[in-house]
mmCIF file of C-alpha atoms in Angstrom:
data_model
loop_
_atom_site.group_PDB
_atom_site.id
_atom_site.type_symbol
_atom_site.label_atom_id
_atom_site.label_comp_id
_atom_site.label_asym_id
_atom_site.label_seq_id
_atom_site.Cartn_x
_atom_site.Cartn_y
_atom_site.Cartn_z
ATOM 1 C CA PRO A 1 89.704 86.922 86.955
ATOM 2 C CA SER A 2 89.455 83.844 89.243
ATOM 3 C CA LEU A 3 89.967 80.145 88.538
ATOM 4 C CA ASP A 4 86.982 78.044 87.702
ATOM 5 C CA ALA A 5 85.956 75.762 90.575
ATOM 6 C CA GLN A 6 85.974 72.772 88.243
ATOM 7 C CA ASN A 7 89.551 73.223 87.224
ATOM 8 C CA ALA A 8 91.991 71.004 89.040
ATOM 9 C CA PRO A 9 95.378 72.404 90.156
ATOM 10 C CA GLY A 10 97.186 69.990 87.782
ATOM 11 C CA ASP A 11 95.251 70.991 84.655
ATOM 12 C CA LEU A 12 98.238 72.387 82.780
ATOM 13 C CA MET A 13 99.422 72.315 79.238
ATOM 14 C CA ARG A 14 101.544 69.497 78.018
ATOM 15 C CA PRO A 15 105.226 70.213 77.326
ATOM 16 C CA GLY A 16 105.696 71.989 73.967
ATOM 17 C CA GLU A 17 102.157 73.331 73.727
ATOM 18 C CA ARG A 18 101.767 77.129 73.514
ATOM 19 C CA THR A 19 98.893 79.543 73.634
ATOM 20 C CA GLY A 20 98.399 83.266 73.223
ATOM 21 C CA PHE A 21 98.971 83.844 77.012
ATOM 22 C CA SER A 22 101.456 81.328 78.392
ATOM 23 C CA SER A 23 102.838 77.926 77.887
ATOM 24 C CA ARG A 24 101.831 76.986 81.372
ATOM 25 C CA LEU A 25 98.173 77.965 81.549
ATOM 26 C CA ARG A 26 95.119 77.299 79.463
ATOM 27 C CA PRO A 27 93.902 80.572 77.846
ATOM 28 C CA SER A 28 90.409 81.706 78.963
ATOM 29 C CA ILE A 29 89.099 84.821 80.441
ATOM 30 C CA ARG A 30 85.491 85.290 81.586
ATOM 31 C CA PRO A 31 83.822 88.586 81.790
ATOM 32 C CA THR A 32 83.795 89.477 85.500
ATOM 33 C CA LEU A 33 82.493 92.470 87.346
ATOM 34 C CA LEU A 34 85.498 93.439 89.574
ATOM 35 C CA SER A 35 85.412 95.215 92.845
ATOM 36 C CA PRO A 36 87.218 98.502 93.219
ATOM 37 C CA HIS A 37 89.922 96.756 95.226
ATOM 38 C CA LEU A 38 90.560 94.249 92.537
ATOM 39 C CA VAL A 39 90.535 96.968 89.975
ATOM 40 C CA ARG A 40 93.223 98.819 91.926
ATOM 41 C CA CYS A 41 95.330 95.744 92.293
ATOM 42 C CA GLN A 42 95.092 94.442 88.681
ATOM 43 C CA LEU A 43 94.835 97.648 86.667
ATOM 44 C CA LEU A 44 97.756 99.553 88.210
ATOM 45 C CA PRO A 45 100.431 97.315 86.724
ATOM 46 C CA CYS A 46 98.865 97.999 83.295
ATOM 47 C CA CYS A 47 99.431 101.707 83.755
ATOM 48 C CA PHE A 48 103.213 101.574 83.673
ATOM 49 C CA PRO A 49 103.517 100.353 79.989
ATOM 50 C CA LEU A 50 101.202 103.260 79.098
ATOM 51 C CA LEU A 51 103.392 105.758 80.979
ATOM 52 C CA LEU A 52 106.586 104.405 79.517
ATOM 53 C CA GLY A 53 105.111 104.426 75.987
ATOM 54 C CA SER A 54 105.443 100.649 75.368
ATOM 55 C CA ARG A 55 104.653 99.626 71.796
ATOM 56 C CA THR A 56 103.492 96.465 70.082
ATOM 57 C CA ARG A 57 105.749 95.148 67.422
ATOM 58 C CA ALA A 58 104.502 94.038 64.060
ATOM 59 C CA HIS A 59 102.960 90.584 63.606
ATOM 60 C CA GLY A 60 101.838 90.390 67.190
ATOM 61 C CA GLY A 61 105.283 90.857 68.850
ATOM 62 C CA LEU A 62 105.147 92.462 72.296
ATOM 63 C CA LYS A 63 107.900 94.647 73.729
ATOM 64 C CA LYS A 64 108.847 93.823 77.262
ATOM 65 C CA GLY A 65 111.886 95.035 79.023
ATOM 66 C CA GLY A 66 113.673 95.768 75.688
ATOM 67 C CA ALA A 67 113.079 92.236 74.300
ATOM 68 C CA THR A 68 110.501 91.189 71.767
ATOM 69 C CA GLN A 69 108.381 88.129 72.315
ATOM 70 C CA GLN A 70 106.509 86.643 69.377
ATOM 71 C CA ARG A 71 102.989 85.330 70.061
ATOM 72 C CA ARG A 72 102.068 82.229 68.038
ATOM 73 C CA HIS A 73 98.651 80.611 67.616
ATOM 74 C CA LYS A 74 98.003 77.051 66.566
ATOM 75 C CA PRO A 75 95.848 76.580 63.474
ATOM 76 C CA ASN A 76 92.832 75.519 65.440
ATOM 77 C CA GLN A 77 92.954 78.602 67.715
ATOM 78 C CA SER A 78 90.482 81.381 67.131
ATOM 79 C CA VAL A 79 90.600 84.821 68.658
ATOM 80 C CA SER A 80 87.306 86.176 69.836
ATOM 81 C CA ARG A 81 86.433 89.348 71.724
ATOM 82 C CA THR A 82 84.688 89.774 75.046
ATOM 83 C CA ARG A 83 83.855 92.752 77.109
ATOM 84 C CA LEU A 84 85.122 93.292 80.648
ATOM 85 C CA GLU A 85 82.976 95.784 82.626
ATOM 86 C CA ILE A 86 84.978 97.882 85.065
ATOM 87 C CA GLY A 87 83.000 100.511 86.971
ATOM 88 C CA GLY A 88 80.487 100.906 84.207
ATOM 89 C CA ALA A 89 83.127 101.522 81.488
ATOM 90 C CA LYS A 90 83.653 98.767 78.904
ATOM 91 C CA LYS A 91 87.141 97.825 77.910
ATOM 92 C CA ARG A 92 88.014 95.163 75.278
ATOM 93 C CA VAL A 93 90.313 92.373 76.205
ATOM 94 C CA GLY A 94 91.324 89.427 74.128
ATOM 95 C CA ARG A 95 90.196 85.870 74.729
ATOM 96 C CA ALA A 96 91.754 82.839 73.109
ATOM 97 C CA SER A 97 89.952 79.525 73.105
ATOM 98 C CA LEU A 98 91.653 76.268 72.386
ATOM 99 C CA GLY A 99 89.044 73.643 71.110
ATOM 100 C CA GLN A 100 87.114 71.909 73.780
ATOM 101 C CA GLN A 101 89.940 71.555 76.189
ATOM 102 C CA PRO A 102 89.295 72.376 79.857
ATOM 103 C CA LYS A 103 89.582 76.139 80.619
ATOM 104 C CA ARG A 104 92.206 77.589 82.886
ATOM 105 C CA VAL A 105 92.220 81.270 83.686
ATOM 106 C CA PRO A 106 95.505 82.899 83.668
ATOM 107 C CA THR A 107 96.533 84.871 86.740
ATOM 108 C CA PRO A 108 97.416 88.546 86.590
ATOM 109 C CA SER A 109 101.112 87.716 87.079
ATOM 110 C CA ALA A 110 100.933 85.414 84.024
ATOM 111 C CA LEU A 111 99.370 88.161 81.970
ATOM 112 C CA ARG A 112 102.155 90.552 83.033
ATOM 113 C CA GLU A 113 104.823 88.010 82.182
ATOM 114 C CA GLU A 114 103.444 87.877 78.617
ATOM 115 C CA GLY A 115 103.427 91.714 78.503
ATOM 116 C CA ILE A 116 99.779 91.937 77.538
ATOM 117 C CA TRP A 117 98.257 95.398 77.766
ATOM 118 C CA CYS A 118 94.990 95.983 79.614
ATOM 119 C CA GLY A 119 92.301 97.327 77.253
ATOM 120 C CA ARG A 120 94.031 96.200 74.064
ATOM 121 C CA GLU A 121 92.826 93.332 71.866
ATOM 122 C CA MET A 122 95.060 90.328 71.519
ATOM 123 C CA GLY A 123 94.340 89.969 67.880
ATOM 124 C CA THR A 124 95.255 93.659 67.086
ATOM 125 C CA ARG A 125 98.504 94.041 65.378
ATOM 126 C CA ARG A 126 100.142 97.439 65.012
ATOM 127 C CA ARG A 127 103.099 98.403 63.000
ATOM 128 C CA GLY A 128 105.558 100.901 64.311
ATOM 129 C CA GLY A 129 105.191 102.963 67.497
ATOM 130 C CA GLY A 130 103.444 106.095 68.332
ATOM 131 C CA MET A 131 101.684 107.576 71.307
ATOM 132 C CA PRO A 132 98.974 105.492 73.031
ATOM 133 C CA GLY A 133 95.475 106.007 71.606
ATOM 134 C CA ALA A 134 92.356 107.504 73.232
ATOM 135 C CA ALA A 135 91.372 104.176 74.690
ATOM 136 C CA SER A 136 94.755 103.823 76.386
ATOM 137 C CA LEU A 137 94.559 107.337 77.805
ATOM 138 C CA LEU A 138 91.110 106.665 79.130
ATOM 139 C CA LEU A 139 92.481 103.534 80.835
ATOM 140 C CA LEU A 140 95.316 105.519 82.363
ATOM 141 C CA ALA A 141 92.772 108.027 83.814
ATOM 142 C CA CYS A 142 90.820 105.081 85.170
ATOM 143 C CA CYS A 143 93.929 103.655 86.788
ATOM 144 C CA CYS A 144 94.718 106.997 88.463
ATOM 145 C CA SER A 145 91.124 107.592 89.716
ATOM 146 C CA VAL A 146 90.557 104.200 91.400
ATOM 147 C CA TRP A 147 93.398 104.798 93.964
ATOM 148 C CA PRO A 148 91.589 105.894 97.164
ATOM 149 C CA ARG A 149 92.310 109.385 98.418
ATOM 150 C CA ALA A 150 92.255 108.099 102.032
ATOM 151 C CA GLN A 151 95.664 106.559 101.564
ATOM 152 C CA ILE A 152 97.312 109.964 100.975
ATOM 153 C CA LEU A 153 98.457 110.852 104.464
ATOM 154 C CA VAL A 154 99.634 114.281 105.653
ATOM 155 C CA ALA A 155 101.409 114.651 108.945
ATOM 156 C CA ALA A 156 100.350 117.636 110.995
ATOM 157 C CA THR A 157 102.903 119.637 113.001
ATOM 158 C CA THR A 158 100.868 120.683 115.983
ATOM 159 C CA ASP A 159 100.157 118.544 119.053
ATOM 160 C CA ALA A 160 96.599 117.341 118.893
ATOM 161 C CA THR A 161 95.728 118.410 122.449
ATOM 162 C CA ASP A 162 96.956 122.005 121.770
ATOM 163 C CA LEU A 163 95.052 122.089 118.490
ATOM 164 C CA THR A 164 91.791 121.084 120.191
ATOM 165 C CA ALA A 165 92.335 123.826 122.863
ATOM 166 C CA LEU A 166 92.859 126.529 120.197
ATOM 167 C CA ASN A 167 89.896 125.298 118.206
ATOM 168 C CA THR A 168 87.782 125.710 121.352
ATOM 169 C CA LEU A 169 89.320 129.166 122.050
ATOM 170 C CA PHE A 170 88.462 130.282 118.607
ATOM 171 C CA THR A 171 84.873 129.285 119.150
ATOM 172 C CA SER A 172 84.638 130.972 122.592
ATOM 173 C CA LEU A 173 85.973 134.103 121.000
ATOM 174 C CA ASN A 174 82.960 134.033 118.545
ATOM 175 C CA SER A 175 85.151 132.935 115.597
ATOM 176 C CA PRO A 176 86.534 136.431 114.828
ATOM 177 C CA GLY A 177 87.682 137.050 111.315
ATOM 178 C CA GLN A 178 90.627 139.083 112.409
ATOM 179 C CA LEU A 179 92.467 136.037 113.579
ATOM 180 C CA LYS A 180 94.112 134.950 110.400
ATOM 181 C CA GLY A 181 94.483 131.212 109.834
ATOM 182 C CA TRP A 182 92.378 130.193 112.845
ATOM 183 C CA GLN A 183 89.734 127.481 112.409
ATOM 184 C CA VAL A 184 86.798 126.037 114.438
ATOM 185 C CA ASN A 185 87.858 122.488 113.594
ATOM 186 C CA GLY A 186 91.280 121.108 112.576
ATOM 187 C CA GLY A 187 94.097 123.033 111.000
ATOM 188 C CA ASP A 188 97.805 123.128 111.954
ATOM 189 C CA PRO A 189 98.605 126.230 114.106
ATOM 190 C CA CYS A 190 102.387 125.597 114.193
ATOM 191 C CA GLY A 191 102.711 124.416 110.572
ATOM 192 C CA GLU A 192 100.433 127.079 109.088
ATOM 193 C CA SER A 193 101.560 130.035 111.414
ATOM 194 C CA TRP A 194 98.205 131.077 112.907
ATOM 195 C CA GLN A 195 98.165 134.739 113.982
ATOM 196 C CA GLY A 196 99.487 135.276 117.523
ATOM 197 C CA ILE A 197 100.595 131.678 117.990
ATOM 198 C CA THR A 198 104.174 130.814 118.808
ATOM 199 C CA CYS A 199 105.379 127.120 118.821
ATOM 200 C CA SER A 200 108.410 125.204 119.915
ATOM 201 C CA GLY A 201 108.395 122.054 117.782
ATOM 202 C CA SER A 202 104.937 120.682 117.889
ATOM 203 C CA SER A 203 103.877 122.431 121.210
ATOM 204 C CA VAL A 204 102.210 125.827 121.444
ATOM 205 C CA THR A 205 104.215 128.035 123.780
ATOM 206 C CA ALA A 206 102.497 131.480 123.437
ATOM 207 C CA ILE A 207 99.167 133.072 122.593
ATOM 208 C CA LYS A 208 99.672 136.842 121.966
ATOM 209 C CA LEU A 209 96.552 138.568 120.739
ATOM 210 C CA PRO A 210 96.519 142.102 122.261
ATOM 211 C CA SER A 211 94.352 145.051 121.006
ATOM 212 C CA LEU A 212 92.409 143.122 118.343
ATOM 213 C CA GLY A 213 88.869 143.997 119.447
ATOM 214 C CA LEU A 214 88.191 140.491 120.572
ATOM 215 C CA SER A 215 85.022 139.577 122.356
ATOM 216 C CA GLY A 216 83.681 136.479 124.103
ATOM 217 C CA ASN A 217 85.686 134.592 126.651
ATOM 218 C CA LEU A 218 88.599 132.125 127.154
ATOM 219 C CA GLY A 219 88.298 128.534 126.229
ATOM 220 C CA TYR A 220 87.227 126.087 128.920
ATOM 221 C CA ASN A 221 90.076 123.661 128.236
ATOM 222 C CA MET A 222 93.161 125.926 128.119
ATOM 223 C CA ASN A 223 94.559 124.019 131.145
ATOM 224 C CA THR A 224 95.354 121.138 128.688
ATOM 225 C CA MET A 225 98.084 123.280 126.990
ATOM 226 C CA SER A 226 100.911 121.980 129.130
ATOM 227 C CA SER A 227 103.694 123.791 127.219
ATOM 228 C CA LEU A 228 102.165 127.339 127.209
ATOM 229 C CA VAL A 229 104.565 129.918 128.582
ATOM 230 C CA GLU A 230 102.758 133.232 127.761
ATOM 231 C CA ILE A 231 99.205 134.490 127.398
ATOM 232 C CA ASP A 232 98.712 138.101 126.252
ATOM 233 C CA MET A 233 95.095 138.933 125.395
ATOM 234 C CA SER A 234 95.140 142.486 126.808
ATOM 235 C CA GLN A 235 93.150 145.452 125.577
ATOM 236 C CA ASN A 236 90.238 143.575 124.141
ATOM 237 C CA SER A 237 86.585 143.235 125.286
ATOM 238 C CA LEU A 238 86.764 139.791 126.825
ATOM 239 C CA GLY A 239 84.719 138.580 129.760
ATOM 240 C CA GLY A 240 81.558 140.587 129.435
ATOM 241 C CA GLY A 241 81.564 141.088 133.259
ATOM 242 C CA GLN A 242 82.004 137.279 133.826
ATOM 243 C CA ALA A 243 84.795 135.853 135.911
ATOM 244 C CA ILE A 244 88.101 134.639 134.397
ATOM 245 C CA GLN A 245 88.026 130.945 133.689
ATOM 246 C CA TYR A 246 89.470 129.037 136.607
ATOM 247 C CA ASN A 247 91.022 126.361 134.392
ATOM 248 C CA LEU A 248 93.964 128.357 133.101
ATOM 249 C CA PRO A 249 97.166 126.578 132.110
ATOM 250 C CA THR A 250 99.501 126.322 135.063
ATOM 251 C CA ALA A 251 102.435 123.913 134.265
ATOM 252 C CA LYS A 252 104.886 126.262 132.562
ATOM 253 C CA LEU A 253 103.076 129.640 132.363
ATOM 254 C CA GLU A 254 105.416 132.599 133.099
ATOM 255 C CA ARG A 255 103.461 135.570 131.793
ATOM 256 C CA LEU A 256 99.695 136.254 132.103
ATOM 257 C CA ASN A 257 98.338 139.475 130.775
ATOM 258 C CA LEU A 258 94.573 139.968 130.609
ATOM 259 C CA ALA A 259 94.563 143.671 131.277
ATOM 260 C CA GLY A 260 92.115 146.072 129.798
ATOM 261 C CA ASN A 261 89.210 143.729 129.384
ATOM 262 C CA GLN A 262 85.896 143.293 131.095
ATOM 263 C CA PHE A 263 86.512 140.419 133.427
ATOM 264 C CA GLY A 264 84.548 140.508 136.690
ATOM 265 C CA GLY A 265 84.462 138.352 139.832
ATOM 266 C CA GLU A 266 87.434 137.394 141.955
ATOM 267 C CA LEU A 267 90.951 136.288 141.148
ATOM 268 C CA PRO A 268 90.944 132.795 139.636
ATOM 269 C CA TYR A 269 92.300 130.332 142.207
ATOM 270 C CA SER A 270 94.257 128.564 139.426
ATOM 271 C CA ILE A 271 96.911 131.268 139.745
ATOM 272 C CA PHE A 272 98.004 129.599 142.990
ATOM 273 C CA SER A 273 99.403 126.641 140.976
ATOM 274 C CA MET A 274 101.448 128.802 138.543
ATOM 275 C CA ASN A 275 104.777 128.076 140.224
ATOM 276 C CA ASN A 276 106.790 129.577 137.313
ATOM 277 C CA LEU A 277 104.765 132.806 136.944
ATOM 278 C CA LYS A 278 106.913 135.877 136.743
ATOM 279 C CA TYR A 279 104.446 138.482 135.332
ATOM 280 C CA LEU A 280 100.811 138.983 136.295
ATOM 281 C CA ASN A 281 98.717 141.942 134.899
ATOM 282 C CA LEU A 282 95.039 142.135 135.430
ATOM 283 C CA ASN A 283 94.655 145.925 135.589
ATOM 284 C CA HIS A 284 91.656 147.818 134.152
ATOM 285 C CA ASN A 285 89.076 145.077 134.583
ATOM 286 C CA GLN A 286 86.035 144.689 136.834
ATOM 287 C CA LEU A 287 87.454 142.431 139.544
ATOM 288 C CA GLN A 288 85.678 142.773 142.754
ATOM 289 C CA GLY A 289 85.350 141.322 146.322
ATOM 290 C CA LYS A 290 88.197 140.450 148.549
ATOM 291 C CA MET A 291 91.515 139.669 147.023
ATOM 292 C CA THR A 292 91.791 135.909 146.799
ATOM 293 C CA ASP A 293 95.001 134.691 148.560
ATOM 294 C CA VAL A 294 96.722 133.012 145.561
ATOM 295 C CA PHE A 295 100.229 134.380 146.178
ATOM 296 C CA SER A 296 101.788 132.086 148.804
ATOM 297 C CA ASN A 297 103.244 129.778 146.213
ATOM 298 C CA LEU A 298 104.596 132.345 143.651
ATOM 299 C CA GLY A 299 108.193 132.814 144.679
ATOM 300 C CA SER A 300 109.251 133.602 141.083
ATOM 301 C CA LEU A 301 106.676 136.551 140.583
ATOM 302 C CA THR A 302 108.438 139.807 139.859
ATOM 303 C CA THR A 303 105.535 142.067 138.682
ATOM 304 C CA VAL A 304 101.930 142.172 139.937
ATOM 305 C CA ASP A 305 99.399 144.729 138.566
ATOM 306 C CA LEU A 306 95.930 144.673 139.959
ATOM 307 C CA SER A 307 95.256 148.421 139.637
ATOM 308 C CA PHE A 308 92.013 150.012 138.428
ATOM 309 C CA ASN A 309 89.589 147.302 139.680
ATOM 310 C CA SER A 310 87.004 147.126 142.505
ATOM 311 C CA LEU A 311 88.887 144.944 144.964
ATOM 312 C CA THR A 312 87.907 145.384 148.601
ATOM 313 C CA GLY A 313 89.073 144.244 152.155
ATOM 314 C CA ASP A 314 92.539 143.604 153.501
ATOM 315 C CA LEU A 315 95.611 142.626 151.709
ATOM 316 C CA PRO A 316 96.062 138.790 151.945
ATOM 317 C CA GLU A 317 98.865 137.361 154.046
ATOM 318 C CA GLY A 318 100.148 135.486 151.049
ATOM 319 C CA LEU A 319 101.619 138.664 149.611
ATOM 320 C CA SER A 320 104.444 138.340 152.105
ATOM 321 C CA SER A 321 105.662 135.256 150.277
ATOM 322 C CA LEU A 322 106.499 137.099 147.147
ATOM 323 C CA SER A 323 110.283 136.907 147.666
ATOM 324 C CA SER A 324 111.127 138.046 144.140
ATOM 325 C CA VAL A 325 108.543 140.825 143.447
ATOM 326 C CA LYS A 326 109.931 144.137 142.388
ATOM 327 C CA THR A 327 106.820 145.940 141.157
ATOM 328 C CA LEU A 328 103.436 145.926 142.877
ATOM 329 C CA TYR A 329 100.501 148.051 141.589
ATOM 330 C CA LEU A 330 97.326 148.127 143.639
ATOM 331 C CA GLN A 331 96.088 151.675 143.161
ATOM 332 C CA ASN A 332 92.496 152.612 142.262
ATOM 333 C CA ASN A 333 90.837 149.816 144.297
ATOM 334 C CA GLN A 334 88.830 149.959 147.527
ATOM 335 C CA LEU A 335 91.321 148.232 149.792
ATOM 336 C CA THR A 336 91.292 148.688 153.572
ATOM 337 C CA GLY A 337 93.449 147.659 156.590
ATOM 338 C CA SER A 338 97.134 147.283 157.213
ATOM 339 C CA ILE A 339 100.008 147.134 154.621
ATOM 340 C CA ASN A 340 102.375 145.424 157.013
ATOM 341 C CA VAL A 341 102.413 142.279 154.797
ATOM 342 C CA LEU A 342 104.476 144.325 152.347
ATOM 343 C CA ALA A 343 107.167 145.467 154.775
ATOM 344 C CA ASP A 344 109.797 142.795 153.969
ATOM 345 C CA LEU A 345 109.290 142.498 150.234
ATOM 346 C CA PRO A 346 112.175 143.592 147.871
ATOM 347 C CA LEU A 347 109.948 146.156 146.160
ATOM 348 C CA SER A 348 111.379 148.866 143.976
ATOM 349 C CA ASP A 349 108.028 150.251 142.823
ATOM 350 C CA LEU A 350 104.833 150.331 145.020
#
């Protein structure tokens, strides 16, 4: 309800006069089609008396906060009914009219102060208590349904950037059903424990999906996963003869295992930037051409396995910079030339 434009702010009752609503305001309610927002604001306070089982006392008394307030009408007052349409459903509310005096619409706070129930007639008098009737229960359902779902917020655990990269990876792998919990869009890998995903807080730190019969390729935006420490997607059917994606994560990666797939082409140059890399295994793929010199910046690398590929040409000079390497497997390739670059390495297995 809103105030009539013709009503002046000072149009109040004289001292001592009372109405069915308040001693301060003229009683009059006009049928108004309310918007959903108004419905939410004005109906929700009316739900609480229904939930608490408030009851009307005999002879028009209203129970409010444990106290009973009696409602009195002057002899020339008449109680009439009007219908208030809310979202297509019709609820009855009371309207008291007082002669020909100017009308003043009570505010929702004034209605609450008087303890008036939404959807119940002012003139109705009930004796005793009891559970709310069908009309009251219908109103309660209306109150609950008008609250918008969009205001219910759920906080996700996984970092949004990591989630996007995993959604892309899932699509690049042709959305395999064997990856339990994975989704093309949305989801919460850390909170929902997606298969093969390890997290630290909200960041994805490991992707371990070996021997699952996966096909397709790696996602194009895996380099955005700045907290990734390990990737193990070995013994699948990835690549399809295509080169390994160049945009691999480099910031914190320590273990990269893509062995036993169908990757072709050369070594991805992004390996050069993996300063923390300790384990590199690309054996049993279809790598070919000269071995790309990606090793000069990998002082932490301890294990390198490039065996069973089709690499050709000389060993790159960068191999001499692997100051921590213990294991180097290069067999079953087509390499030529000198092996002097390996002379000073701390190898235990060549």
